[in-house]
Amino acid sequence: MDVLRPSLIRIEGRVYRKNLIQEQAFPREEEEEFCAGPGDCADEPCDAFVVEETERGFQCRVEVPSPLYKYIIGKKGETKKRLEAETRTSISIPKPGVEGEIVITGQHRSGVISARTRIDVLLDSFRKKQPFTHFLSFALNQLAIQEKFLQFKAEVLEKCSKDHGVSSSLFQNPAKFHLTLGTLVLLNEQEIQKACDLLQRCKEDFVDQITGGQPLTVEVAGVEYMNDDPAMTDVLYAKVHMKDGSDRLQMVADQLVERFVASGLMLKEWDRVKLHATVMNTLFRKDPTEERNNTMTGKSSFKERESFNGQNILKLFENFYFGEVQLDSVRLSQRFSSDASGYYATSGQL
């Protein structure tokens, strides 16, 4: 066609120019995977989980801790109904408090994949909002350390009790003095067992190699504060370092956290673990009923923290020596619990 003299078409008294459209042929695609049903799975992580083909269509199973069922069900079942309607699937959830699998069934694979993906997003969102239930720790509660801790507490209260916010309720329980590596949200026995198994694999994979199979000798000495203004302190902690000056403790801590983050059991918070042992914390400031409330709800009974002035404490106790400790095990400790020694109950250890 001559572009300067195009074909003309008259429609209802108007004249239109006819442009030639060049259509490019493409090989015919299989359409079943993309048009079989609602929720196009082209952008879904289709290989992230197993979808089984059954006599009636497709099925996918997902392990979910029972405390999270309510987030998939929603108020008066509205969330579950909406998921089922939008993905044209049926979602079977165990009874409240009964551990089991959520089963998604549907006539179309793409619908089952869409429902599973949406459930995963919901669970991830609400899991992040749960208070942590366990933490990896090194116990620092040897009797000699506890005695030095009590000495530190007595001297702080003697010399700094008139400073704003300083009181005896801010101090850690010396029987629970510890070094925290990272926190976890473990909502059923299966998840606890998974964490224990991973801890043992870490021992075999790298912990024994780093430590030589021997306890790590560390010193607990000096205090530091977490926030920017020492006059408005919320957390005061004791510093922990290897007695031989090596970085083996830091290596163990970092690699443990890295492995737990990779497994999905722990959220990554920092590039490196901050080696510290809390001695004072404004979250400990409480009335006599808070311990009971915390045990029941997992949350502090105070809505706002009241900071304390730590300037004099930092000046007077900057180099306070708590003592030397042999670290021989990493523990999976349970929050808001106690064992016979007064330390946190242990779900597992290496």
mmCIF file of C-alpha atoms in Angstrom:
data_model
loop_
_atom_site.group_PDB
_atom_site.id
_atom_site.type_symbol
_atom_site.label_atom_id
_atom_site.label_comp_id
_atom_site.label_asym_id
_atom_site.label_seq_id
_atom_site.Cartn_x
_atom_site.Cartn_y
_atom_site.Cartn_z
ATOM 1 C CA MET A 1 0.000 0.000 0.000
ATOM 2 C CA ASP A 2 1.213 3.530 -0.860
ATOM 3 C CA VAL A 3 1.398 5.423 2.430
ATOM 4 C CA LEU A 4 0.848 8.703 0.583
ATOM 5 C CA ARG A 5 -2.324 7.412 -1.020
ATOM 6 C CA PRO A 6 -3.982 5.159 1.553
ATOM 7 C CA SER A 7 -7.234 3.353 1.058
ATOM 8 C CA LEU A 8 -10.263 5.315 2.238
ATOM 9 C CA ILE A 9 -13.372 4.007 3.936
ATOM 10 C CA ARG A 10 -16.671 5.934 4.179
ATOM 11 C CA ILE A 11 -18.789 5.261 7.259
ATOM 12 C CA GLU A 12 -22.003 7.233 7.941
ATOM 13 C CA GLY A 13 -20.843 10.166 5.841
ATOM 14 C CA ARG A 14 -17.351 10.315 7.349
ATOM 15 C CA VAL A 15 -14.132 9.363 5.613
ATOM 16 C CA TYR A 16 -11.546 7.252 7.425
ATOM 17 C CA ARG A 17 -8.046 6.246 6.352
ATOM 18 C CA LYS A 18 -7.402 2.523 6.441
ATOM 19 C CA ASN A 19 -4.016 1.703 8.018
ATOM 20 C CA LEU A 20 -2.380 -1.599 7.348
ATOM 21 C CA ILE A 21 -1.845 -3.616 10.530
ATOM 22 C CA GLN A 22 0.977 -6.082 10.414
ATOM 23 C CA GLU A 23 0.199 -9.068 12.606
ATOM 24 C CA GLN A 24 3.092 -11.178 13.828
ATOM 25 C CA ALA A 25 2.398 -14.848 14.288
ATOM 26 C CA PHE A 26 3.527 -16.524 17.511
ATOM 27 C CA PRO A 27 3.639 -20.229 18.329
ATOM 28 C CA ARG A 28 0.454 -21.320 20.065
ATOM 29 C CA GLU A 29 0.894 -21.521 23.832
ATOM 30 C CA GLU A 30 -0.621 -24.053 26.167
ATOM 31 C CA GLU A 31 -3.427 -22.101 27.809
ATOM 32 C CA GLU A 32 -4.592 -24.491 30.505
ATOM 33 C CA GLU A 33 -2.016 -23.333 33.066
ATOM 34 C CA PHE A 34 -3.042 -19.692 32.699
ATOM 35 C CA CYS A 35 -6.792 -19.819 32.067
ATOM 36 C CA ALA A 36 -7.893 -22.825 34.058
ATOM 37 C CA GLY A 37 -9.461 -20.716 36.785
ATOM 38 C CA PRO A 38 -9.225 -17.627 38.993
ATOM 39 C CA GLY A 39 -6.017 -16.242 40.416
ATOM 40 C CA ASP A 40 -3.551 -16.387 37.507
ATOM 41 C CA CYS A 41 -0.512 -18.153 38.965
ATOM 42 C CA ALA A 42 2.024 -16.665 36.527
ATOM 43 C CA ASP A 43 3.233 -14.363 39.279
ATOM 44 C CA GLU A 44 2.752 -16.878 42.094
ATOM 45 C CA PRO A 45 5.576 -18.948 43.631
ATOM 46 C CA CYS A 46 4.137 -22.128 42.083
ATOM 47 C CA ASP A 47 7.135 -24.284 43.001
ATOM 48 C CA ALA A 48 7.329 -23.123 46.624
ATOM 49 C CA PHE A 49 4.948 -25.855 47.819
ATOM 50 C CA VAL A 50 3.379 -29.118 46.689
ATOM 51 C CA VAL A 51 0.003 -29.139 44.949
ATOM 52 C CA GLU A 52 -1.374 -32.658 44.563
ATOM 53 C CA GLU A 53 -3.774 -33.710 41.831
ATOM 54 C CA THR A 54 -6.774 -35.657 43.133
ATOM 55 C CA GLU A 55 -9.831 -37.293 41.621
ATOM 56 C CA ARG A 56 -11.829 -34.115 42.250
ATOM 57 C CA GLY A 57 -9.192 -31.562 41.281
ATOM 58 C CA PHE A 58 -6.202 -30.287 43.251
ATOM 59 C CA GLN A 59 -5.158 -30.147 46.881
ATOM 60 C CA CYS A 60 -2.504 -28.421 48.991
ATOM 61 C CA ARG A 61 -1.672 -28.961 52.669
ATOM 62 C CA VAL A 62 -0.039 -26.408 54.942
ATOM 63 C CA GLU A 63 1.153 -26.871 58.532
ATOM 64 C CA VAL A 64 -0.096 -24.014 60.693
ATOM 65 C CA PRO A 65 0.214 -23.661 64.501
ATOM 66 C CA SER A 66 -3.257 -23.679 66.065
ATOM 67 C CA PRO A 67 -2.882 -20.159 67.617
ATOM 68 C CA LEU A 68 -2.831 -18.761 64.060
ATOM 69 C CA TYR A 69 -6.043 -20.421 62.851
ATOM 70 C CA LYS A 70 -8.119 -17.432 63.921
ATOM 71 C CA TYR A 71 -6.314 -15.137 61.507
ATOM 72 C CA ILE A 72 -7.291 -17.307 58.550
ATOM 73 C CA ILE A 73 -10.869 -17.730 59.786
ATOM 74 C CA GLY A 74 -11.403 -14.044 60.554
ATOM 75 C CA LYS A 75 -14.282 -12.405 62.396
ATOM 76 C CA LYS A 76 -17.386 -14.579 61.997
ATOM 77 C CA GLY A 77 -15.492 -16.583 59.388
ATOM 78 C CA GLU A 78 -15.355 -13.651 56.960
ATOM 79 C CA THR A 79 -11.677 -14.014 55.986
ATOM 80 C CA LYS A 80 -12.038 -17.711 55.191
ATOM 81 C CA LYS A 81 -15.239 -17.138 53.215
ATOM 82 C CA ARG A 82 -13.634 -14.352 51.186
ATOM 83 C CA LEU A 83 -10.562 -16.463 50.403
ATOM 84 C CA GLU A 84 -12.743 -19.358 49.296
ATOM 85 C CA ALA A 85 -14.969 -17.156 47.132
ATOM 86 C CA GLU A 86 -12.147 -15.250 45.439
ATOM 87 C CA THR A 87 -10.071 -18.362 44.697
ATOM 88 C CA ARG A 88 -12.959 -20.807 44.188
ATOM 89 C CA THR A 89 -11.500 -23.228 46.679
ATOM 90 C CA SER A 90 -12.544 -24.956 49.868
ATOM 91 C CA ILE A 91 -10.370 -24.432 52.964
ATOM 92 C CA SER A 92 -10.550 -27.000 55.768
ATOM 93 C CA ILE A 93 -9.176 -25.850 59.146
ATOM 94 C CA PRO A 94 -8.792 -28.069 62.257
ATOM 95 C CA LYS A 95 -10.787 -27.264 65.364
ATOM 96 C CA PRO A 96 -9.383 -24.549 67.676
ATOM 97 C CA GLY A 97 -6.533 -25.877 69.825
ATOM 98 C CA VAL A 98 -6.090 -29.018 67.710
ATOM 99 C CA GLU A 99 -2.768 -29.162 65.898
ATOM 100 C CA GLY A 100 -2.986 -30.296 62.296
ATOM 101 C CA GLU A 101 -2.867 -29.243 58.658
ATOM 102 C CA ILE A 102 -4.989 -26.745 56.801
ATOM 103 C CA VAL A 103 -6.158 -28.382 53.575
ATOM 104 C CA ILE A 104 -6.976 -26.336 50.468
ATOM 105 C CA THR A 105 -8.944 -28.075 47.700
ATOM 106 C CA GLY A 106 -10.229 -26.812 44.360
ATOM 107 C CA GLN A 107 -10.989 -27.782 40.794
ATOM 108 C CA HIS A 108 -8.206 -25.612 39.385
ATOM 109 C CA ARG A 109 -4.548 -25.721 40.308
ATOM 110 C CA SER A 110 -4.170 -21.956 39.943
ATOM 111 C CA GLY A 111 -6.970 -21.347 42.437
ATOM 112 C CA VAL A 112 -5.370 -23.641 45.015
ATOM 113 C CA ILE A 113 -2.003 -21.914 44.503
ATOM 114 C CA SER A 114 -3.610 -18.483 44.888
ATOM 115 C CA ALA A 115 -5.340 -19.501 48.128
ATOM 116 C CA ARG A 116 -2.136 -21.002 49.541
ATOM 117 C CA THR A 117 -0.139 -17.896 48.671
ATOM 118 C CA ARG A 118 -2.677 -15.606 50.324
ATOM 119 C CA ILE A 119 -2.732 -17.775 53.438
ATOM 120 C CA ASP A 120 1.080 -17.653 53.599
ATOM 121 C CA VAL A 121 0.993 -13.845 53.386
ATOM 122 C CA LEU A 122 -1.605 -13.659 56.171
ATOM 123 C CA LEU A 123 0.365 -16.014 58.418
ATOM 124 C CA ASP A 124 3.633 -14.176 57.837
ATOM 125 C CA SER A 125 2.013 -10.851 58.686
ATOM 126 C CA PHE A 126 0.368 -12.013 61.906
ATOM 127 C CA ARG A 127 3.327 -14.144 63.026
ATOM 128 C CA LYS A 128 5.483 -11.016 63.013
ATOM 129 C CA LYS A 129 3.027 -9.397 65.425
ATOM 130 C CA GLN A 130 3.244 -12.219 67.980
ATOM 131 C CA PRO A 131 5.369 -11.599 71.091
ATOM 132 C CA PHE A 132 8.443 -13.794 71.119
ATOM 133 C CA THR A 133 8.107 -17.027 73.073
ATOM 134 C CA HIS A 134 11.710 -18.332 73.160
ATOM 135 C CA PHE A 135 15.260 -17.063 72.783
ATOM 136 C CA LEU A 136 18.743 -18.450 72.275
ATOM 137 C CA SER A 137 20.893 -17.697 75.311
ATOM 138 C CA PHE A 138 24.112 -18.287 77.167
ATOM 139 C CA ALA A 139 23.500 -18.489 80.931
ATOM 140 C CA LEU A 140 25.616 -16.083 82.997
ATOM 141 C CA ASN A 141 24.092 -17.027 86.343
ATOM 142 C CA GLN A 142 26.994 -18.861 87.980
ATOM 143 C CA LEU A 143 27.007 -18.209 91.738
ATOM 144 C CA ALA A 144 30.136 -16.035 91.670
ATOM 145 C CA ILE A 145 28.589 -13.846 88.955
ATOM 146 C CA GLN A 146 25.307 -13.621 90.866
ATOM 147 C CA GLU A 147 27.176 -12.393 93.951
ATOM 148 C CA LYS A 148 28.928 -9.680 91.939
ATOM 149 C CA PHE A 149 25.618 -8.741 90.333
ATOM 150 C CA LEU A 150 24.016 -8.285 93.757
ATOM 151 C CA GLN A 151 27.016 -6.187 94.808
ATOM 152 C CA PHE A 152 26.548 -4.015 91.715
ATOM 153 C CA LYS A 153 22.859 -3.592 92.498
ATOM 154 C CA ALA A 154 23.491 -2.654 96.126
ATOM 155 C CA GLU A 155 26.149 -0.090 95.228
ATOM 156 C CA VAL A 156 24.018 1.472 92.483
ATOM 157 C CA LEU A 157 21.064 1.865 94.848
ATOM 158 C CA GLU A 158 23.344 3.252 97.562
ATOM 159 C CA LYS A 159 25.006 5.846 95.328
ATOM 160 C CA CYS A 160 22.423 6.599 92.630
ATOM 161 C CA SER A 161 18.968 5.966 94.118
ATOM 162 C CA LYS A 162 18.166 9.689 94.050
ATOM 163 C CA ASP A 163 18.737 9.883 90.297
ATOM 164 C CA HIS A 164 15.532 10.156 88.295
ATOM 165 C CA GLY A 165 13.785 6.825 87.719
ATOM 166 C CA VAL A 166 16.341 4.601 89.477
ATOM 167 C CA SER A 167 14.725 1.916 91.625
ATOM 168 C CA SER A 168 15.322 -1.677 92.689
ATOM 169 C CA SER A 169 12.614 -2.979 90.325
ATOM 170 C CA LEU A 170 14.740 -2.100 87.269
ATOM 171 C CA PHE A 171 17.343 -4.794 87.937
ATOM 172 C CA GLN A 172 17.508 -8.185 86.270
ATOM 173 C CA ASN A 173 16.944 -11.233 88.468
ATOM 174 C CA PRO A 174 20.553 -12.443 89.015
ATOM 175 C CA ALA A 175 19.423 -16.083 88.642
ATOM 176 C CA LYS A 176 18.301 -15.187 85.105
ATOM 177 C CA PHE A 177 21.360 -13.158 84.112
ATOM 178 C CA HIS A 178 22.088 -14.147 80.507
ATOM 179 C CA LEU A 179 23.480 -13.269 77.102
ATOM 180 C CA THR A 180 20.753 -13.169 74.434
ATOM 181 C CA LEU A 181 21.620 -14.184 70.862
ATOM 182 C CA GLY A 182 18.210 -13.883 69.228
ATOM 183 C CA THR A 183 14.467 -14.254 69.808
ATOM 184 C CA LEU A 184 11.975 -16.694 68.270
ATOM 185 C CA VAL A 185 8.220 -17.128 67.961
ATOM 186 C CA LEU A 186 7.540 -20.857 68.418
ATOM 187 C CA LEU A 187 3.815 -21.559 68.613
ATOM 188 C CA ASN A 188 3.585 -25.323 68.992
ATOM 189 C CA GLU A 189 5.620 -28.387 69.911
ATOM 190 C CA GLN A 190 6.507 -29.058 66.283
ATOM 191 C CA GLU A 191 8.152 -25.669 65.907
ATOM 192 C CA ILE A 192 10.002 -26.096 69.208
ATOM 193 C CA GLN A 193 11.308 -29.468 68.045
ATOM 194 C CA LYS A 194 12.356 -27.954 64.721
ATOM 195 C CA ALA A 195 14.384 -25.316 66.601
ATOM 196 C CA CYS A 196 15.979 -27.975 68.836
ATOM 197 C CA ASP A 197 16.939 -30.087 65.822
ATOM 198 C CA LEU A 198 18.459 -27.072 64.082
ATOM 199 C CA LEU A 199 20.451 -26.246 67.213
ATOM 200 C CA GLN A 200 21.997 -29.719 67.172
ATOM 201 C CA ARG A 201 22.853 -29.437 63.477
ATOM 202 C CA CYS A 202 24.591 -26.140 64.186
ATOM 203 C CA LYS A 203 26.723 -27.867 66.809
ATOM 204 C CA GLU A 204 27.814 -30.471 64.272
ATOM 205 C CA ASP A 205 28.223 -28.046 61.353
ATOM 206 C CA PHE A 206 30.267 -25.242 62.893
ATOM 207 C CA VAL A 207 30.033 -24.678 66.679
ATOM 208 C CA ASP A 208 32.399 -27.523 67.628
ATOM 209 C CA GLN A 209 34.810 -26.420 64.910
ATOM 210 C CA ILE A 210 34.928 -22.836 66.204
ATOM 211 C CA THR A 211 35.165 -23.751 69.894
ATOM 212 C CA GLY A 212 37.327 -26.846 69.493
ATOM 213 C CA GLY A 213 34.713 -28.678 71.535
ATOM 214 C CA GLN A 214 35.760 -26.700 74.637
ATOM 215 C CA PRO A 215 33.873 -24.113 76.731
ATOM 216 C CA LEU A 216 34.470 -20.469 75.852
ATOM 217 C CA THR A 217 36.006 -18.430 78.659
ATOM 218 C CA VAL A 218 34.513 -14.943 78.717
ATOM 219 C CA GLU A 219 34.680 -11.924 80.977
ATOM 220 C CA VAL A 220 31.679 -9.840 81.948
ATOM 221 C CA ALA A 221 32.955 -6.351 82.626
ATOM 222 C CA GLY A 222 31.853 -2.756 82.197
ATOM 223 C CA VAL A 223 28.391 -1.300 81.581
ATOM 224 C CA GLU A 224 26.912 0.531 78.613
ATOM 225 C CA TYR A 225 23.521 1.901 77.623
ATOM 226 C CA MET A 226 21.374 1.165 74.563
ATOM 227 C CA ASN A 227 19.819 4.481 73.563
ATOM 228 C CA ASP A 228 21.347 7.821 72.555
ATOM 229 C CA ASP A 229 20.843 9.843 75.738
ATOM 230 C CA PRO A 230 22.244 8.448 79.020
ATOM 231 C CA ALA A 231 19.940 10.800 80.913
ATOM 232 C CA MET A 232 16.980 8.912 79.368
ATOM 233 C CA THR A 233 18.149 5.307 79.646
ATOM 234 C CA ASP A 234 15.844 2.333 79.106
ATOM 235 C CA VAL A 235 18.369 -0.503 79.000
ATOM 236 C CA LEU A 236 21.706 -0.742 80.786
ATOM 237 C CA TYR A 237 23.801 -3.805 79.975
ATOM 238 C CA ALA A 238 27.043 -5.479 80.926
ATOM 239 C CA LYS A 239 29.607 -6.028 78.172
ATOM 240 C CA VAL A 240 30.781 -9.556 77.380
ATOM 241 C CA HIS A 241 34.042 -10.436 75.626
ATOM 242 C CA MET A 242 36.370 -13.399 75.144
ATOM 243 C CA LYS A 243 39.120 -13.518 77.765
ATOM 244 C CA ASP A 244 41.714 -14.436 75.119
ATOM 245 C CA GLY A 245 40.716 -11.465 72.951
ATOM 246 C CA SER A 246 39.538 -13.657 70.068
ATOM 247 C CA ASP A 247 36.267 -13.236 68.178
ATOM 248 C CA ARG A 248 35.123 -16.853 68.613
ATOM 249 C CA LEU A 249 32.071 -15.941 70.708
ATOM 250 C CA GLN A 250 31.019 -13.393 68.091
ATOM 251 C CA MET A 251 31.507 -15.998 65.340
ATOM 252 C CA VAL A 252 29.340 -18.560 67.134
ATOM 253 C CA ALA A 253 26.621 -15.989 67.835
ATOM 254 C CA ASP A 254 26.551 -14.598 64.278
ATOM 255 C CA GLN A 255 26.517 -17.993 62.582
ATOM 256 C CA LEU A 256 23.808 -19.344 64.887
ATOM 257 C CA VAL A 257 21.552 -16.380 64.145
ATOM 258 C CA GLU A 258 22.319 -16.589 60.432
ATOM 259 C CA ARG A 259 21.321 -20.257 60.363
ATOM 260 C CA PHE A 260 18.101 -19.656 62.329
ATOM 261 C CA VAL A 261 17.147 -16.717 60.110
ATOM 262 C CA ALA A 262 17.720 -18.836 56.995
ATOM 263 C CA SER A 263 15.415 -21.521 58.427
ATOM 264 C CA GLY A 264 12.590 -18.997 58.913
ATOM 265 C CA LEU A 265 12.547 -19.491 62.686
ATOM 266 C CA MET A 266 14.063 -16.078 63.462
ATOM 267 C CA LEU A 267 13.809 -12.592 61.958
ATOM 268 C CA LYS A 268 16.998 -10.787 61.019
ATOM 269 C CA GLU A 269 17.417 -7.640 63.119
ATOM 270 C CA TRP A 270 21.108 -6.732 62.923
ATOM 271 C CA ASP A 271 24.090 -7.539 60.733
ATOM 272 C CA ARG A 272 25.956 -8.729 63.824
ATOM 273 C CA VAL A 273 24.762 -9.966 67.203
ATOM 274 C CA LYS A 274 25.304 -7.366 69.925
ATOM 275 C CA LEU A 275 26.985 -9.250 72.766
ATOM 276 C CA HIS A 276 25.353 -7.851 75.875
ATOM 277 C CA ALA A 277 23.774 -8.972 79.143
ATOM 278 C CA THR A 278 20.967 -6.769 80.440
ATOM 279 C CA VAL A 279 21.392 -5.620 84.048
ATOM 280 C CA MET A 280 18.704 -2.897 84.180
ATOM 281 C CA ASN A 281 15.636 -2.476 82.003
ATOM 282 C CA THR A 282 12.664 -0.143 82.347
ATOM 283 C CA LEU A 283 10.415 -2.985 81.165
ATOM 284 C CA PHE A 284 11.178 -4.596 84.538
ATOM 285 C CA ARG A 285 9.649 -1.632 86.336
ATOM 286 C CA LYS A 286 6.519 -3.175 87.730
ATOM 287 C CA ASP A 287 3.911 -3.556 90.381
ATOM 288 C CA PRO A 288 3.526 -6.857 92.283
ATOM 289 C CA THR A 289 0.950 -8.198 89.800
ATOM 290 C CA GLU A 290 2.947 -7.693 86.603
ATOM 291 C CA GLU A 291 4.801 -11.018 86.704
ATOM 292 C CA ARG A 292 1.476 -12.831 86.801
ATOM 293 C CA ASN A 293 0.035 -10.675 84.012
ATOM 294 C CA ASN A 294 3.122 -11.158 81.865
ATOM 295 C CA THR A 295 2.999 -14.913 82.287
ATOM 296 C CA MET A 296 -0.596 -14.971 81.127
ATOM 297 C CA THR A 297 -0.442 -12.513 78.232
ATOM 298 C CA GLY A 298 3.211 -12.329 77.203
ATOM 299 C CA LYS A 299 2.996 -8.547 77.314
ATOM 300 C CA SER A 300 4.056 -5.814 79.685
ATOM 301 C CA SER A 301 1.340 -4.325 81.885
ATOM 302 C CA PHE A 302 2.789 -0.855 81.320
ATOM 303 C CA LYS A 303 1.813 0.990 78.155
ATOM 304 C CA GLU A 304 4.730 3.415 78.336
ATOM 305 C CA ARG A 305 8.268 2.990 79.611
ATOM 306 C CA GLU A 306 9.608 5.399 82.201
ATOM 307 C CA SER A 307 13.279 6.024 81.457
ATOM 308 C CA PHE A 308 15.896 6.560 84.158
ATOM 309 C CA ASN A 309 18.917 8.832 84.404
ATOM 310 C CA GLY A 310 21.924 6.565 83.976
ATOM 311 C CA GLN A 311 24.648 9.218 83.802
ATOM 312 C CA ASN A 312 26.014 8.676 87.308
ATOM 313 C CA ILE A 313 25.781 4.884 87.024
ATOM 314 C CA LEU A 314 27.816 4.977 83.808
ATOM 315 C CA LYS A 315 30.380 7.270 85.398
ATOM 316 C CA LEU A 316 30.758 5.310 88.644
ATOM 317 C CA PHE A 317 30.470 1.761 87.286
ATOM 318 C CA GLU A 318 31.892 2.098 83.790
ATOM 319 C CA ASN A 319 34.461 -0.645 84.442
ATOM 320 C CA PHE A 320 32.623 -2.743 87.044
ATOM 321 C CA TYR A 321 33.907 -6.330 86.917
ATOM 322 C CA PHE A 322 31.183 -8.986 87.189
ATOM 323 C CA GLY A 323 33.524 -11.918 86.710
ATOM 324 C CA GLU A 324 34.702 -14.718 84.475
ATOM 325 C CA VAL A 325 32.368 -17.354 83.015
ATOM 326 C CA GLN A 326 32.781 -20.667 81.184
ATOM 327 C CA LEU A 327 30.185 -20.791 78.390
ATOM 328 C CA ASP A 328 29.564 -24.460 77.663
ATOM 329 C CA SER A 329 26.082 -24.533 76.110
ATOM 330 C CA VAL A 330 23.639 -22.500 74.036
ATOM 331 C CA ARG A 331 20.098 -22.871 75.335
ATOM 332 C CA LEU A 332 16.706 -22.556 73.703
ATOM 333 C CA SER A 333 15.118 -20.700 76.626
ATOM 334 C CA GLN A 334 11.413 -20.247 77.221
ATOM 335 C CA ARG A 335 10.241 -16.740 78.013
ATOM 336 C CA PHE A 336 8.354 -16.124 81.291
ATOM 337 C CA SER A 337 9.480 -19.409 82.854
ATOM 338 C CA SER A 338 11.829 -20.736 85.538
ATOM 339 C CA ASP A 339 13.580 -24.018 86.219
ATOM 340 C CA ALA A 340 14.784 -25.417 89.543
ATOM 341 C CA SER A 341 17.886 -23.189 89.490
ATOM 342 C CA GLY A 342 15.843 -20.043 88.902
ATOM 343 C CA TYR A 343 17.037 -19.747 85.290
ATOM 344 C CA TYR A 344 14.645 -19.883 82.335
ATOM 345 C CA ALA A 345 13.197 -23.298 81.496
ATOM 346 C CA THR A 346 15.161 -24.894 78.667
ATOM 347 C CA SER A 347 13.431 -26.452 75.655
ATOM 348 C CA GLY A 348 16.729 -27.625 74.152
ATOM 349 C CA GLN A 349 20.455 -26.938 74.172
ATOM 350 C CA LEU A 350 23.759 -27.754 72.531
#
